[in-house]
PDB file of C-alpha atoms in Angstrom:
ATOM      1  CA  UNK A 195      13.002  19.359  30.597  1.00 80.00           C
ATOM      2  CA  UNK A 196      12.417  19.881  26.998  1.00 79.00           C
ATOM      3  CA  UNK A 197       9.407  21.824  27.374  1.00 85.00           C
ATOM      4  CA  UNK A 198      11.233  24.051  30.012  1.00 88.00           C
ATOM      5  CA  UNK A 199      13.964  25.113  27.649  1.00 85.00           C
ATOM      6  CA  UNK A 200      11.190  25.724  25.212  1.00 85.00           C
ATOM      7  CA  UNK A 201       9.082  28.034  27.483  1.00 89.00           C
ATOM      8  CA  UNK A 202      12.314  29.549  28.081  1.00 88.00           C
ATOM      9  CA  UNK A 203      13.015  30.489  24.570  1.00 84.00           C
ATOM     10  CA  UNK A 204       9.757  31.724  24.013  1.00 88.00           C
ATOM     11  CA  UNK A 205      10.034  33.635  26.235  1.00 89.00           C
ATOM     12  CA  UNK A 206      13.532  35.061  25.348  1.00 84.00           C
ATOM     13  CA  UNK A 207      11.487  36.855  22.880  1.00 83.00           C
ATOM     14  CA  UNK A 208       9.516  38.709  25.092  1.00 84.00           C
ATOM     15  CA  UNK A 209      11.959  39.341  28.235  1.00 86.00           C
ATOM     16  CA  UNK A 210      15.326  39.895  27.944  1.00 83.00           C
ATOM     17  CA  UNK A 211      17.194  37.742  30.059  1.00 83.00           C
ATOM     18  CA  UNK A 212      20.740  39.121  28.843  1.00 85.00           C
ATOM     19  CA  UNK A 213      23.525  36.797  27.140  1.00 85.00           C
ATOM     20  CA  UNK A 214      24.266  34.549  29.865  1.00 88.00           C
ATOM     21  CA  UNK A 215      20.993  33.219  30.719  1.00 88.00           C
ATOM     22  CA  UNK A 216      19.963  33.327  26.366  1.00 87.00           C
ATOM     23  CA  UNK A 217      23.696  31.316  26.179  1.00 87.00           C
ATOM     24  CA  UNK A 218      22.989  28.939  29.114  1.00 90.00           C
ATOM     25  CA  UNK A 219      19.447  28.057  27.370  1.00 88.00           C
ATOM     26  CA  UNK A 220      20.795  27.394  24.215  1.00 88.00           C
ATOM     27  CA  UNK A 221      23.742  25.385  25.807  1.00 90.00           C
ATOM     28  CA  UNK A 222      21.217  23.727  27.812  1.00 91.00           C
ATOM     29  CA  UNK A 223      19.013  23.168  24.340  1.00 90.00           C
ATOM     30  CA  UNK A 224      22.180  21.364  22.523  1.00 91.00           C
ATOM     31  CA  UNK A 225      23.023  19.174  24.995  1.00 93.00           C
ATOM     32  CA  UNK A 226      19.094  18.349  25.452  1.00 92.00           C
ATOM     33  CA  UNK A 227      19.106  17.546  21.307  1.00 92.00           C
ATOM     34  CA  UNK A 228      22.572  15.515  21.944  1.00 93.00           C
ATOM     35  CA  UNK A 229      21.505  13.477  24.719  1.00 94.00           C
ATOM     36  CA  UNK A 230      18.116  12.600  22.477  1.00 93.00           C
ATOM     37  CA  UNK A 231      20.344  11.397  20.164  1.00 93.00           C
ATOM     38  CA  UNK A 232      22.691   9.259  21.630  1.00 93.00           C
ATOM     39  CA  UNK A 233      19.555   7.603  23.338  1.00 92.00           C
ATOM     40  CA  UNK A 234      18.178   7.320  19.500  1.00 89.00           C
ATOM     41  CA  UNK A 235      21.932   5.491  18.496  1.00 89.00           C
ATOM     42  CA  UNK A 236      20.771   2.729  21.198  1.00 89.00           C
ATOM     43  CA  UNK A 237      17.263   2.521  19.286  1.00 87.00           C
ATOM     44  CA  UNK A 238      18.335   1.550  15.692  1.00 85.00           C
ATOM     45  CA  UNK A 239      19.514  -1.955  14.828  1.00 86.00           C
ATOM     46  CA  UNK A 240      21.190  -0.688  11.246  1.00 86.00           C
ATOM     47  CA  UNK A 241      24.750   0.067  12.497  1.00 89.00           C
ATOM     48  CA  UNK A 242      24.701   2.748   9.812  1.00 88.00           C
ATOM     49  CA  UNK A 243      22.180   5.199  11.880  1.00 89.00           C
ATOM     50  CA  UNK A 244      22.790   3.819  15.505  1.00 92.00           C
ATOM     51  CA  UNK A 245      26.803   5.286  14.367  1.00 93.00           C
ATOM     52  CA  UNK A 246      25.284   8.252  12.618  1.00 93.00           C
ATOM     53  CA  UNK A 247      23.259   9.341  15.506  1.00 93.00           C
ATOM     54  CA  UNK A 248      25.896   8.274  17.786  1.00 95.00           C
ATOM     55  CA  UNK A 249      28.727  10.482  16.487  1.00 95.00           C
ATOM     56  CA  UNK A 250      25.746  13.126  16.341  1.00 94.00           C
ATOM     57  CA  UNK A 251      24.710  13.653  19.616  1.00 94.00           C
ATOM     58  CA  UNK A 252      28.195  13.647  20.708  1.00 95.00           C
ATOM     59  CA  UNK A 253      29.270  16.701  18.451  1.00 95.00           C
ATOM     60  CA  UNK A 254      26.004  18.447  19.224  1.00 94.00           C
ATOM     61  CA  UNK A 255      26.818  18.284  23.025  1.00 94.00           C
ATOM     62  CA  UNK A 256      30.619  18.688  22.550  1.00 94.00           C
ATOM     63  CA  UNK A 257      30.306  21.891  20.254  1.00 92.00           C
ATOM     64  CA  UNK A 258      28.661  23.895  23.242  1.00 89.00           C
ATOM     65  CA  UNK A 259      31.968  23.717  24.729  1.00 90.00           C
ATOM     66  CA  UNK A 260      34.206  24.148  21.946  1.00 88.00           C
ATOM     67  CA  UNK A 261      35.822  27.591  21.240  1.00 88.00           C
ATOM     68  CA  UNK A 262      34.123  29.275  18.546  1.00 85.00           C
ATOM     69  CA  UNK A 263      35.414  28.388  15.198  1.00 85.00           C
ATOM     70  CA  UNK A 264      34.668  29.511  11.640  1.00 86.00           C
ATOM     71  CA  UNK A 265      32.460  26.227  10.582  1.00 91.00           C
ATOM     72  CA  UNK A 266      31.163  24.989  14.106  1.00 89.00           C
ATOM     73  CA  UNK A 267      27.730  26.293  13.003  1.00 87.00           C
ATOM     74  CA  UNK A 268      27.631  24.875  10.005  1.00 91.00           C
ATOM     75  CA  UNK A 269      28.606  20.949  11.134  1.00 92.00           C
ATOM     76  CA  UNK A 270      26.379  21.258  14.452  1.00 90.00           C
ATOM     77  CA  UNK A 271      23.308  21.952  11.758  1.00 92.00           C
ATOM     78  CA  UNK A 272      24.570  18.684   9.631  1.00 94.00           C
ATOM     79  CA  UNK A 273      24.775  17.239  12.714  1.00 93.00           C
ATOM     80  CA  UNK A 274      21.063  17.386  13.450  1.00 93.00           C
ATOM     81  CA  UNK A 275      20.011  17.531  10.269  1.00 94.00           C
ATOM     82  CA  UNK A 276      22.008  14.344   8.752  1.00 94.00           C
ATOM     83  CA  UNK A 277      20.205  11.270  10.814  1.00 91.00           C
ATOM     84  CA  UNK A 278      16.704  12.536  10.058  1.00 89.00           C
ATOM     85  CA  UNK A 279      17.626  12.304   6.418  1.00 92.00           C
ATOM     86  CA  UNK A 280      19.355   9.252   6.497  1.00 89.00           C
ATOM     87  CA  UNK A 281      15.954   7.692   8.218  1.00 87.00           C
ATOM     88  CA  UNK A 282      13.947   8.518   5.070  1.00 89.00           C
ATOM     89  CA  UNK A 283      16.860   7.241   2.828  1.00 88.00           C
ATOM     90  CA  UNK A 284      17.986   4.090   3.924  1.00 81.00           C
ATOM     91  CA  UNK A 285      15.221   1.115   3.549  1.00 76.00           C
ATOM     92  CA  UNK A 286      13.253  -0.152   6.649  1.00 71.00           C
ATOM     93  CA  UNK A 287      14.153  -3.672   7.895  1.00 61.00           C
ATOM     94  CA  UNK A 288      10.632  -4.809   7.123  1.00 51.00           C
ATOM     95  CA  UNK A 289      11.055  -3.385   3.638  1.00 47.00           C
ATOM     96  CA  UNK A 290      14.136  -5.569   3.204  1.00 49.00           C
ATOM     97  CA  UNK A 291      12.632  -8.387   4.445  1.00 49.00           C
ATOM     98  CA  UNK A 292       9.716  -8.687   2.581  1.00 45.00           C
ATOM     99  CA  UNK A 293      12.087  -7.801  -0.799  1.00 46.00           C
ATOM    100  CA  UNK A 294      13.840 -11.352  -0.509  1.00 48.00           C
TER     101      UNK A 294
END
């Protein structure tokens, strides 16, 4: 499914498919990106990222729904942006482990 939506916005660039279809794939991409992360939540013991990427996915999928707002933008790229950070910033387990 993934690399459908990303055949079809490569190919946005080429054909014009006119604003429904170009809305429907990015709709389609968001919830795609939100469902991947709600699936990540279930993958993380550290309640810290398994609630980050929880609340995550849900506002990525949610937003594609909401009525446009002044900020949506902006908090759907924190949203995506956010766990992957938090991944390099908070220690491993086996880090913490080994450290006692």
């Amino acid at each position: 499914m993934l690399f459908l939506v990303l055949v079809a916005i490569v190919l946005g660039y080429f054909i014009d498919f006119g604003d429904e279809i170009d809305a429907l794939i990015r709709t389609i991409m968001f919830c795609l990106i939100g469902i991947a992360y709600l699936t990540f939540a279930w993958a993380y013991d550290n309640p810290v990222l398994k609630l980050t990427f929880l609340s995550c996915g849900v506002y990525v999928i949610i937003m594609n729904f909401l009525p446009s707002f002044e900020i949506k933008t902006i908090i759907g790229i924190i949203c995506i942006v956010i766990p992957f950070i938090l991944l390099r910033i908070l220690p491993k387990e086996a880090d913490s482990e080994h450290a006692e």
